[in-house]
Amino acid sequence: MLGLLGGEGGTRRTLEKIGNATLQEDRKAALVELKERAEKDPIGVASMSMGLLTSLIPKVRDDVDEVRAILDTMLACLSPEASVHGEEKCKESLSTNSKLYPQDVISQLLELLEERDWNARFSILRILHVLQEVHPAVVQQGTLSSPQGLARLMDVLSDEREIVRNEALLVLVALTEGSQELTKIMAFEGAFDVLFRVVKEEDFGSVIAADSIEIVNNLLHANPSNANFFKEMSCVAEHVVPLLRKGIEFGSTGRTSNTRCLFDQMLDVLGNLLTATSDLQSMQTHLGKSGVLGIVVEGALHPSMGYESRGKALRLTSLLVWKHSPNRLLLSQLLCPGKSGSVLSALLKLCLELHPEEGDKSVHLLNASAVQVFKCYLSGNVDGQQHFAASLMPQPPMDDQEPQEEQQLGRVVMAALLGSSPEGGGGGDVRTTRVWGAAHVLMSVLLGNSVCQEIAAATPLELPMSSAPPDYFLQSLLQES
């Protein structure tokens, strides 16, 4: 009998107090008592009280203290203290009690977000976040069935209390994964402007900023309507371009770790725009006119951005110029910031160089990504191929050599293939990387272009010094192979 009064029986008596109370203070005291019981016996209390608690919410909405007590009890049942119950008991509580939260309860909780009380808001968001771990689809459907559910969640992003806003971001990150319907509604509810406002209000590179951009990427991923809406709302020029510039700016001042993370996320935004859109040419044109190509290439060439970030920027450059004549022309005209050399010369250097950290796989990935840029730039680009082929010529005598950054592209490729690069011989890995990169670039110049093939076939191995018939470049390569 004593066990019954202290356990299940005690919980039943507490629930009777709540249901039969005629005075608000008595009900409030009983709710606090129920919360304390839930902290000790989360599974038992949840199984007996969830129906009463959810039916009570509409009746007590005007009393913040009662709402708090109900929400705290619900949270204690779902997520008990691991230090008190142990990890296994906590997992059991979540698995068992999460089944007591159907879609209508989710909708009811979202309605309560209208309350400004920080404790109530935080508890609601924690409940949603915990439920998402085991039943994400139920939370998504409950949100969809709530008329103002998404709007209220987004309103919480304007909450000045950091702990509340952070929890709302975590809920939205999980909520926007894999639900096309939700992401469309969020986009048209103004989510892009709200999220980028949060990013700009935060310290650049903070976790909050990163979570906000992750939600943006979730909204764009494989979603053509959201990608086109993003374009029409001028989000690229207004938000993406300034953040990319900041990423490069801060990357050069030592703030690298978090800055790279957010810079990479902005590249992901652009990548999602290009892969999600139903009209690739139109999106490429829009991004080119918005100044994206120049900034992305600048990041790719910036040594402080790290190999993985630079490789991602190079792969995005490939997408921007793939079968797009205006962007190809723009790339051919770009100059390196603060230098006289062309961007194409700097990109060719990336194809041929082996960087110091030879054991790092990302170094070779950088070479491959730079080669991919040339493949996408030259494929089907007759003018670009012929301009490149016209610069195929042997190295001049040493006294007449130009500085390498000013050398014509074809001459650099020939030197790399023939082992006469101005950089010197280098070790086996250096030589292999140089020849590999040069061979792929030359193949892209010649592929499908008979004029370029004829030019290459007629290119002498050396500048003629006598009337004797010259040896030819391609012939020499074939003999070496």
Coordinates of C-alpha atoms in Angstrom, one line a residue:
M1 CA 0.0 0.0 0.0
L2 CA 2.8 2.4 0.9
G3 CA 4.5 1.7 -2.5
L4 CA 1.2 2.4 -4.3
L5 CA 0.7 5.7 -2.5
G6 CA 4.3 6.8 -3.3
G7 CA 4.4 5.6 -6.9
E8 CA 1.4 5.0 -9.2
G9 CA -1.1 5.8 -6.4
G10 CA 0.6 9.0 -5.6
T11 CA 0.6 10.1 -9.2
R12 CA -3.1 9.2 -9.4
R13 CA -3.9 11.3 -6.4
T14 CA -2.0 14.3 -7.8
L15 CA -3.9 14.0 -11.1
E16 CA -7.2 14.0 -9.1
K17 CA -6.1 17.2 -7.4
I18 CA -5.4 18.8 -10.8
G19 CA -8.7 17.7 -12.3
N20 CA -10.9 18.5 -9.3
A21 CA -9.3 21.7 -8.2
T22 CA -11.7 24.6 -7.9
L23 CA -9.0 27.2 -6.9
Q24 CA -6.3 28.2 -9.4
E25 CA -3.6 28.1 -6.7
D26 CA -4.5 24.5 -5.7
R27 CA -4.3 23.4 -9.3
K28 CA -1.0 25.2 -9.8
A29 CA 0.5 23.5 -6.7
A30 CA -0.7 20.1 -7.9
L31 CA 0.9 20.7 -11.3
V32 CA 4.2 21.6 -9.7
E33 CA 3.9 18.4 -7.6
L34 CA 3.3 16.4 -10.8
K35 CA 6.4 17.8 -12.4
E36 CA 8.4 16.7 -9.4
R37 CA 7.0 13.2 -9.8
A38 CA 7.8 13.2 -13.5
E39 CA 11.4 13.9 -12.7
K40 CA 11.5 10.7 -10.6
D41 CA 9.2 8.4 -12.7
P42 CA 9.1 9.8 -16.3
I43 CA 7.5 6.7 -17.9
G44 CA 4.8 6.1 -15.2
V45 CA 3.8 9.8 -15.0
A46 CA 3.6 10.2 -18.8
S47 CA 1.4 7.1 -19.3
M48 CA -1.1 8.4 -16.7
S49 CA -1.1 12.2 -17.3
M50 CA -0.6 13.1 -21.0
G51 CA -4.3 13.1 -21.8
L52 CA -5.1 15.3 -18.9
L53 CA -2.2 17.7 -19.5
T54 CA -3.0 18.3 -23.2
S55 CA -6.7 18.8 -22.5
L56 CA -5.8 21.3 -19.7
I57 CA -3.6 23.5 -21.9
P58 CA -6.4 25.5 -23.6
K59 CA -8.1 26.1 -20.2
V60 CA -5.0 27.6 -18.5
R61 CA -3.3 29.5 -21.3
D62 CA -3.9 32.8 -19.5
D63 CA -1.8 31.6 -16.5
V64 CA 1.9 31.5 -17.5
D65 CA 2.9 29.6 -14.3
E66 CA 0.5 26.8 -15.0
V67 CA 1.5 26.6 -18.7
R68 CA 5.2 26.4 -17.5
A69 CA 4.4 23.6 -15.1
I70 CA 2.6 21.6 -17.8
L71 CA 5.4 22.0 -20.3
D72 CA 8.1 21.3 -17.7
T73 CA 6.3 18.0 -16.9
M74 CA 6.0 17.0 -20.5
L75 CA 9.7 17.8 -21.1
A76 CA 10.7 15.9 -17.9
C77 CA 8.9 12.8 -19.2
L78 CA 10.6 13.0 -22.6
S79 CA 14.1 14.0 -21.6
P80 CA 14.9 13.1 -17.9
E81 CA 18.2 13.9 -16.4
A82 CA 20.8 11.4 -17.4
S83 CA 22.8 12.0 -14.3
V84 CA 19.8 10.8 -12.2
H85 CA 18.3 7.9 -14.3
G86 CA 21.3 6.8 -16.5
E87 CA 21.6 6.7 -20.2
E88 CA 19.6 3.5 -20.8
K89 CA 16.6 4.8 -18.7
C90 CA 16.6 8.0 -20.6
K91 CA 16.6 6.2 -24.0
E92 CA 13.7 4.1 -22.8
S93 CA 11.7 7.1 -21.6
L94 CA 12.2 8.9 -24.9
S95 CA 11.3 5.8 -26.9
T96 CA 8.1 5.0 -24.8
N97 CA 6.8 8.5 -24.1
S98 CA 7.4 10.0 -27.6
K99 CA 4.6 7.8 -28.9
L100 CA 2.2 9.9 -26.7
Y101 CA 2.8 13.0 -28.9
P102 CA 0.6 12.7 -32.0
Q103 CA 0.3 15.4 -34.6
D104 CA -2.5 17.3 -32.9
V105 CA -0.3 17.7 -29.8
I106 CA 2.5 19.0 -31.9
S107 CA 0.1 21.6 -33.4
Q108 CA -1.1 22.5 -29.9
L109 CA 2.5 23.1 -28.8
L110 CA 3.2 25.3 -31.8
E111 CA 0.2 27.5 -31.0
L112 CA 1.7 28.1 -27.5
L113 CA 4.8 29.6 -29.1
E114 CA 2.7 32.8 -29.3
E115 CA 3.5 33.2 -25.6
R116 CA 6.5 35.5 -25.0
D117 CA 7.6 33.8 -21.8
W118 CA 11.1 32.5 -22.3
N119 CA 10.7 29.5 -20.2
A120 CA 7.5 28.4 -22.0
R121 CA 9.1 29.0 -25.4
F122 CA 12.3 27.2 -24.6
S123 CA 10.4 24.1 -23.2
I124 CA 8.2 23.9 -26.3
L125 CA 11.3 24.1 -28.5
R126 CA 13.1 21.5 -26.4
I127 CA 10.1 19.1 -26.6
L128 CA 10.0 19.5 -30.4
H129 CA 13.7 19.0 -30.8
V130 CA 13.7 15.9 -28.6
L131 CA 10.8 14.4 -30.6
Q132 CA 12.5 15.1 -33.9
E133 CA 15.2 12.6 -32.9
V134 CA 12.8 9.7 -32.9
H135 CA 9.8 10.8 -34.9
P136 CA 10.8 13.5 -37.4
A137 CA 7.9 12.8 -39.7
V138 CA 5.3 13.2 -36.9
V139 CA 6.8 16.7 -36.1
Q140 CA 6.8 17.6 -39.7
Q141 CA 3.1 16.6 -40.2
G142 CA 2.1 18.2 -37.0
T143 CA 3.7 21.5 -38.1
L144 CA 2.0 21.3 -41.5
S145 CA -1.4 20.7 -39.9
S146 CA -0.9 23.8 -37.7
P147 CA -2.3 26.9 -39.5
Q148 CA 0.4 29.3 -38.0
G149 CA 2.9 26.7 -36.9
L150 CA 5.7 27.6 -39.3
A151 CA 5.1 31.3 -39.0
R152 CA 5.3 31.1 -35.2
L153 CA 8.6 29.1 -35.4
M154 CA 10.1 31.7 -37.7
D155 CA 8.9 34.5 -35.4
V156 CA 11.0 32.9 -32.6
L157 CA 14.1 33.7 -34.8
S158 CA 13.5 37.3 -33.9
D159 CA 13.6 36.6 -30.2
E160 CA 16.4 38.5 -28.7
R161 CA 17.1 35.8 -26.0
E162 CA 19.9 33.8 -27.5
I163 CA 19.0 30.5 -25.8
V164 CA 15.5 30.6 -27.3
R165 CA 16.6 31.6 -30.8
N166 CA 19.4 28.9 -30.8
E167 CA 16.9 26.2 -29.9
A168 CA 14.5 27.4 -32.7
L169 CA 17.3 27.2 -35.2
L170 CA 18.0 23.6 -34.2
V171 CA 14.3 22.7 -34.6
L172 CA 14.2 24.3 -38.0
V173 CA 17.4 22.6 -39.2
A174 CA 15.8 19.2 -38.5
L175 CA 12.3 20.3 -39.7
T176 CA 13.6 21.3 -43.1
E177 CA 15.4 18.1 -43.9
G178 CA 13.6 16.1 -46.5
S179 CA 10.2 17.9 -46.5
Q180 CA 9.6 19.6 -49.8
E181 CA 6.2 20.9 -48.7
L182 CA 7.5 22.5 -45.6
T183 CA 10.5 24.1 -47.3
K184 CA 8.2 25.7 -50.0
I185 CA 5.9 27.2 -47.3
M186 CA 8.9 28.5 -45.3
A187 CA 10.5 30.1 -48.4
F188 CA 7.3 32.0 -49.3
E189 CA 6.8 33.0 -45.7
G190 CA 10.0 35.1 -46.0
A191 CA 12.5 32.6 -44.4
F192 CA 15.4 33.7 -46.6
D193 CA 15.4 37.3 -45.5
V194 CA 14.8 36.3 -41.8
L195 CA 17.7 33.8 -41.8
F196 CA 20.1 36.1 -43.5
R197 CA 19.2 38.8 -41.1
V198 CA 20.2 36.5 -38.3
V199 CA 23.5 35.8 -40.0
K200 CA 24.3 39.5 -40.4
E201 CA 23.4 40.2 -36.8
E202 CA 25.7 37.5 -35.5
D203 CA 29.5 37.4 -35.3
F204 CA 30.7 36.2 -38.7
G205 CA 31.5 32.5 -38.4
S206 CA 29.4 31.8 -35.3
V207 CA 27.5 28.6 -34.8
I208 CA 24.2 30.5 -35.0
A209 CA 25.2 31.9 -38.4
A210 CA 26.2 28.4 -39.6
D211 CA 22.9 26.9 -38.4
S212 CA 21.0 29.7 -40.3
I213 CA 22.8 29.0 -43.5
E214 CA 22.3 25.3 -43.1
I215 CA 18.5 26.0 -43.1
V216 CA 18.9 28.1 -46.2
N217 CA 20.7 25.1 -47.9
N218 CA 17.9 22.8 -46.7
L219 CA 15.3 25.1 -48.3
L220 CA 17.2 25.2 -51.6
H221 CA 18.3 21.5 -51.9
A222 CA 16.6 19.8 -54.9
N223 CA 13.8 22.4 -54.8
P224 CA 13.4 24.2 -58.2
S225 CA 10.6 26.5 -57.0
N226 CA 12.6 27.8 -54.0
A227 CA 15.8 28.2 -56.2
N228 CA 13.9 30.4 -58.7
F229 CA 12.2 32.3 -55.8
F230 CA 15.7 32.9 -54.3
K231 CA 16.8 34.3 -57.6
E232 CA 13.8 36.5 -58.2
M233 CA 14.1 38.0 -54.7
S234 CA 17.6 39.2 -55.5
C235 CA 19.0 37.2 -52.6
V236 CA 22.3 36.5 -54.4
A237 CA 23.3 40.2 -54.8
E238 CA 21.8 41.2 -51.5
H239 CA 23.0 38.4 -49.2
V240 CA 25.3 35.8 -50.9
V241 CA 27.8 38.1 -52.5
P242 CA 28.5 40.3 -49.4
L243 CA 29.0 37.1 -47.3
L244 CA 31.4 35.6 -49.8
R245 CA 33.4 38.8 -49.7
K246 CA 33.5 38.7 -45.9
G247 CA 34.6 35.1 -46.0
I248 CA 37.6 35.9 -48.2
E249 CA 38.3 39.1 -46.2
F250 CA 38.3 37.4 -42.8
G251 CA 40.1 34.3 -44.3
S252 CA 43.1 36.5 -45.0
T253 CA 43.2 37.9 -41.5
G254 CA 43.6 34.7 -39.5
R255 CA 39.9 34.1 -38.7
T256 CA 40.0 30.8 -40.6
S257 CA 38.2 27.9 -39.0
N258 CA 34.6 29.2 -38.6
T259 CA 35.1 31.6 -41.5
R260 CA 35.9 28.7 -43.8
C261 CA 32.9 26.8 -42.6
L262 CA 30.5 29.6 -43.4
F263 CA 32.4 30.4 -46.7
D264 CA 31.9 26.7 -47.6
Q265 CA 28.2 26.9 -46.7
M266 CA 27.8 29.9 -49.0
L267 CA 29.4 27.9 -51.8
D268 CA 26.9 25.2 -51.0
V269 CA 24.1 27.8 -51.4
L270 CA 25.3 28.6 -54.9
G271 CA 25.8 24.9 -55.7
N272 CA 22.2 24.2 -54.6
L273 CA 20.9 27.0 -56.8
L274 CA 22.7 25.6 -59.8
T275 CA 21.7 22.0 -59.3
A276 CA 18.1 22.6 -58.2
T277 CA 17.0 25.1 -60.8
S278 CA 14.9 24.0 -63.7
D279 CA 16.7 26.5 -66.0
L280 CA 20.5 26.1 -65.6
Q281 CA 21.4 28.6 -68.3
S282 CA 19.3 31.3 -66.7
M283 CA 20.7 30.7 -63.2
Q284 CA 24.3 30.7 -64.6
T285 CA 23.5 34.1 -66.3
H286 CA 22.1 35.5 -63.1
L287 CA 25.0 34.4 -61.0
G288 CA 27.5 35.7 -63.5
K289 CA 25.8 39.1 -63.7
S290 CA 25.7 39.2 -59.9
G291 CA 29.5 39.1 -59.7
V292 CA 29.6 35.6 -58.2
L293 CA 32.1 34.1 -60.6
G294 CA 34.9 36.6 -59.8
I295 CA 34.4 36.3 -56.1
V296 CA 34.4 32.5 -56.2
V297 CA 37.5 32.4 -58.3
E298 CA 39.2 34.8 -55.9
G299 CA 38.4 32.4 -53.0
A300 CA 39.7 29.5 -55.1
L301 CA 43.0 31.2 -55.6
H302 CA 43.4 32.6 -52.0
P303 CA 46.0 30.5 -50.2
S304 CA 44.5 31.3 -46.7
M305 CA 41.2 29.6 -47.5
G306 CA 42.5 26.0 -47.2
Y307 CA 42.6 23.3 -49.8
E308 CA 39.1 21.9 -49.2
S309 CA 37.5 25.3 -49.5
R310 CA 39.5 26.2 -52.5
G311 CA 38.7 22.8 -54.2
K312 CA 35.0 23.4 -53.5
A313 CA 35.2 26.9 -55.1
L314 CA 37.0 25.5 -58.1
R315 CA 34.2 22.9 -58.6
L316 CA 31.6 25.6 -58.4
T317 CA 33.5 27.6 -61.0
S318 CA 33.3 24.5 -63.3
L319 CA 29.5 24.6 -62.9
L320 CA 29.3 28.3 -63.6
V321 CA 31.1 28.1 -66.9
W322 CA 29.8 24.7 -68.1
K323 CA 28.2 25.3 -71.6
H324 CA 27.7 29.0 -70.8
S325 CA 29.4 31.3 -73.2
P326 CA 29.0 34.6 -71.3
N327 CA 30.6 33.2 -68.1
R328 CA 33.4 31.6 -70.2
L329 CA 34.2 34.9 -71.7
L330 CA 34.1 36.6 -68.3
L331 CA 36.5 33.9 -66.9
S332 CA 38.9 34.5 -69.7
Q333 CA 38.9 38.3 -69.0
L334 CA 39.4 38.1 -65.2
L335 CA 42.7 39.3 -63.7
C336 CA 44.1 38.1 -60.4
P337 CA 43.4 40.7 -57.6
G338 CA 46.4 43.0 -57.1
K339 CA 48.4 41.2 -59.9
S340 CA 48.9 41.7 -63.6
G341 CA 48.5 38.0 -64.4
S342 CA 45.2 36.5 -65.7
V343 CA 43.0 34.2 -63.7
L344 CA 43.4 31.5 -66.3
S345 CA 47.2 31.6 -65.8
A346 CA 46.7 31.2 -62.1
L347 CA 44.3 28.3 -62.5
L348 CA 46.7 26.6 -64.9
K349 CA 49.4 26.9 -62.2
L350 CA 47.0 25.1 -59.8
C351 CA 46.7 22.3 -62.3
L352 CA 50.5 21.8 -62.5
E353 CA 51.7 22.5 -59.0
L354 CA 52.2 19.9 -56.2
H355 CA 51.7 21.8 -53.0
P356 CA 53.9 21.3 -49.9
E357 CA 51.7 18.9 -47.9
E358 CA 52.3 16.0 -50.2
G359 CA 50.5 13.5 -48.0
D360 CA 47.3 15.4 -47.9
K361 CA 44.7 14.0 -50.3
S362 CA 43.1 17.4 -50.6
V363 CA 46.2 18.7 -52.3
H364 CA 45.7 16.3 -55.2
L365 CA 42.0 17.1 -55.1
L366 CA 42.9 20.8 -55.7
N367 CA 44.9 19.8 -58.8
A368 CA 41.9 17.7 -60.1
S369 CA 39.4 20.5 -59.4
A370 CA 41.5 23.0 -61.3
V371 CA 41.8 20.6 -64.2
Q372 CA 38.0 20.2 -64.1
V373 CA 37.6 24.0 -64.5
F374 CA 39.6 23.9 -67.8
K375 CA 37.6 20.9 -69.0
C376 CA 34.3 22.8 -68.4
Y377 CA 35.7 26.0 -69.8
L378 CA 37.1 24.5 -73.0
S379 CA 34.5 21.8 -73.8
G380 CA 32.7 23.0 -76.9
N381 CA 34.3 26.4 -76.6
V382 CA 35.8 26.8 -80.1
D383 CA 37.1 30.3 -79.5
G384 CA 38.7 29.4 -76.2
Q385 CA 40.3 26.2 -77.6
Q386 CA 41.7 28.1 -80.6
H387 CA 43.0 30.9 -78.5
F388 CA 44.8 28.4 -76.3
A389 CA 46.1 26.4 -79.3
A390 CA 47.5 29.6 -80.9
S391 CA 49.8 30.0 -77.8
L392 CA 51.4 26.5 -78.2
M393 CA 55.0 27.3 -78.9
P394 CA 58.4 26.2 -77.7
Q395 CA 60.3 27.9 -74.9
P396 CA 62.5 30.8 -76.0
P397 CA 66.2 30.9 -75.0
M398 CA 66.7 31.3 -71.2
D399 CA 67.7 35.0 -71.6
D400 CA 64.5 35.8 -73.4
Q401 CA 62.1 34.0 -71.1
E402 CA 59.1 36.0 -69.7
P403 CA 58.3 35.8 -66.1
Q404 CA 56.2 32.7 -65.6
E405 CA 53.0 34.5 -64.6
E406 CA 53.0 36.3 -67.9
Q407 CA 53.7 33.3 -70.1
Q408 CA 51.1 32.2 -72.6
L409 CA 49.1 29.2 -71.5
G410 CA 50.1 26.9 -74.4
R411 CA 53.8 27.6 -73.8
V412 CA 53.4 26.7 -70.1
V413 CA 51.6 23.4 -71.0
M414 CA 54.3 22.5 -73.5
A415 CA 57.1 23.1 -71.0
A416 CA 55.3 21.0 -68.4
L417 CA 54.9 18.1 -70.8
L418 CA 58.4 18.3 -72.1
G419 CA 60.0 18.6 -68.6
S420 CA 61.3 22.1 -69.2
S421 CA 59.1 24.0 -66.8
P422 CA 60.8 27.1 -65.4
E423 CA 60.0 25.8 -61.9
G424 CA 62.6 23.1 -62.4
G425 CA 62.5 19.4 -62.4
G426 CA 61.4 18.6 -58.9
G427 CA 60.9 15.1 -57.5
G428 CA 58.9 12.2 -59.0
D429 CA 55.6 13.3 -57.5
V430 CA 56.1 16.9 -58.7
R431 CA 56.9 15.7 -62.2
T432 CA 54.0 13.3 -62.3
T433 CA 51.5 16.0 -61.2
R434 CA 52.8 18.5 -63.7
V435 CA 52.6 16.1 -66.6
W436 CA 49.2 14.8 -65.5
G437 CA 47.7 18.3 -65.3
A438 CA 49.2 19.5 -68.5
A439 CA 48.1 16.4 -70.4
H440 CA 44.5 16.8 -69.3
V441 CA 44.4 20.5 -70.2
L442 CA 45.9 19.8 -73.7
M443 CA 43.4 17.1 -74.3
S444 CA 40.6 19.6 -73.5
V445 CA 42.1 22.0 -76.0
L446 CA 42.2 19.4 -78.8
L447 CA 39.0 17.5 -78.1
G448 CA 36.5 17.9 -81.0
N449 CA 38.4 20.7 -82.6
S450 CA 40.2 19.8 -85.9
V451 CA 41.7 23.3 -86.2
C452 CA 43.4 23.0 -82.8
Q453 CA 44.6 19.5 -83.7
E454 CA 46.3 20.8 -86.9
I455 CA 47.9 23.7 -84.9
A456 CA 49.3 21.3 -82.3
A457 CA 50.5 18.8 -85.0
A458 CA 52.4 21.7 -86.7
T459 CA 54.0 23.1 -83.5
P460 CA 57.8 22.6 -83.5
L461 CA 59.5 21.1 -80.5
E462 CA 62.1 23.9 -80.5
L463 CA 62.5 27.3 -82.2
P464 CA 64.1 26.7 -85.6
M465 CA 67.9 27.4 -85.5
S466 CA 68.7 26.2 -89.0
S467 CA 67.1 25.1 -92.3
A468 CA 66.9 21.5 -91.1
P469 CA 63.4 20.0 -90.7
P470 CA 62.2 20.5 -87.1
D471 CA 61.1 17.9 -84.7
Y472 CA 57.4 18.3 -83.8
F473 CA 55.8 18.6 -80.4
L474 CA 53.1 16.0 -80.6
Q475 CA 55.4 13.6 -82.4
S476 CA 58.0 13.9 -79.6
L477 CA 55.3 13.2 -77.0
L478 CA 54.2 10.0 -78.8
Q479 CA 57.8 8.8 -79.0
E480 CA 58.3 9.4 -75.2
S481 CA 55.2 7.5 -74.3

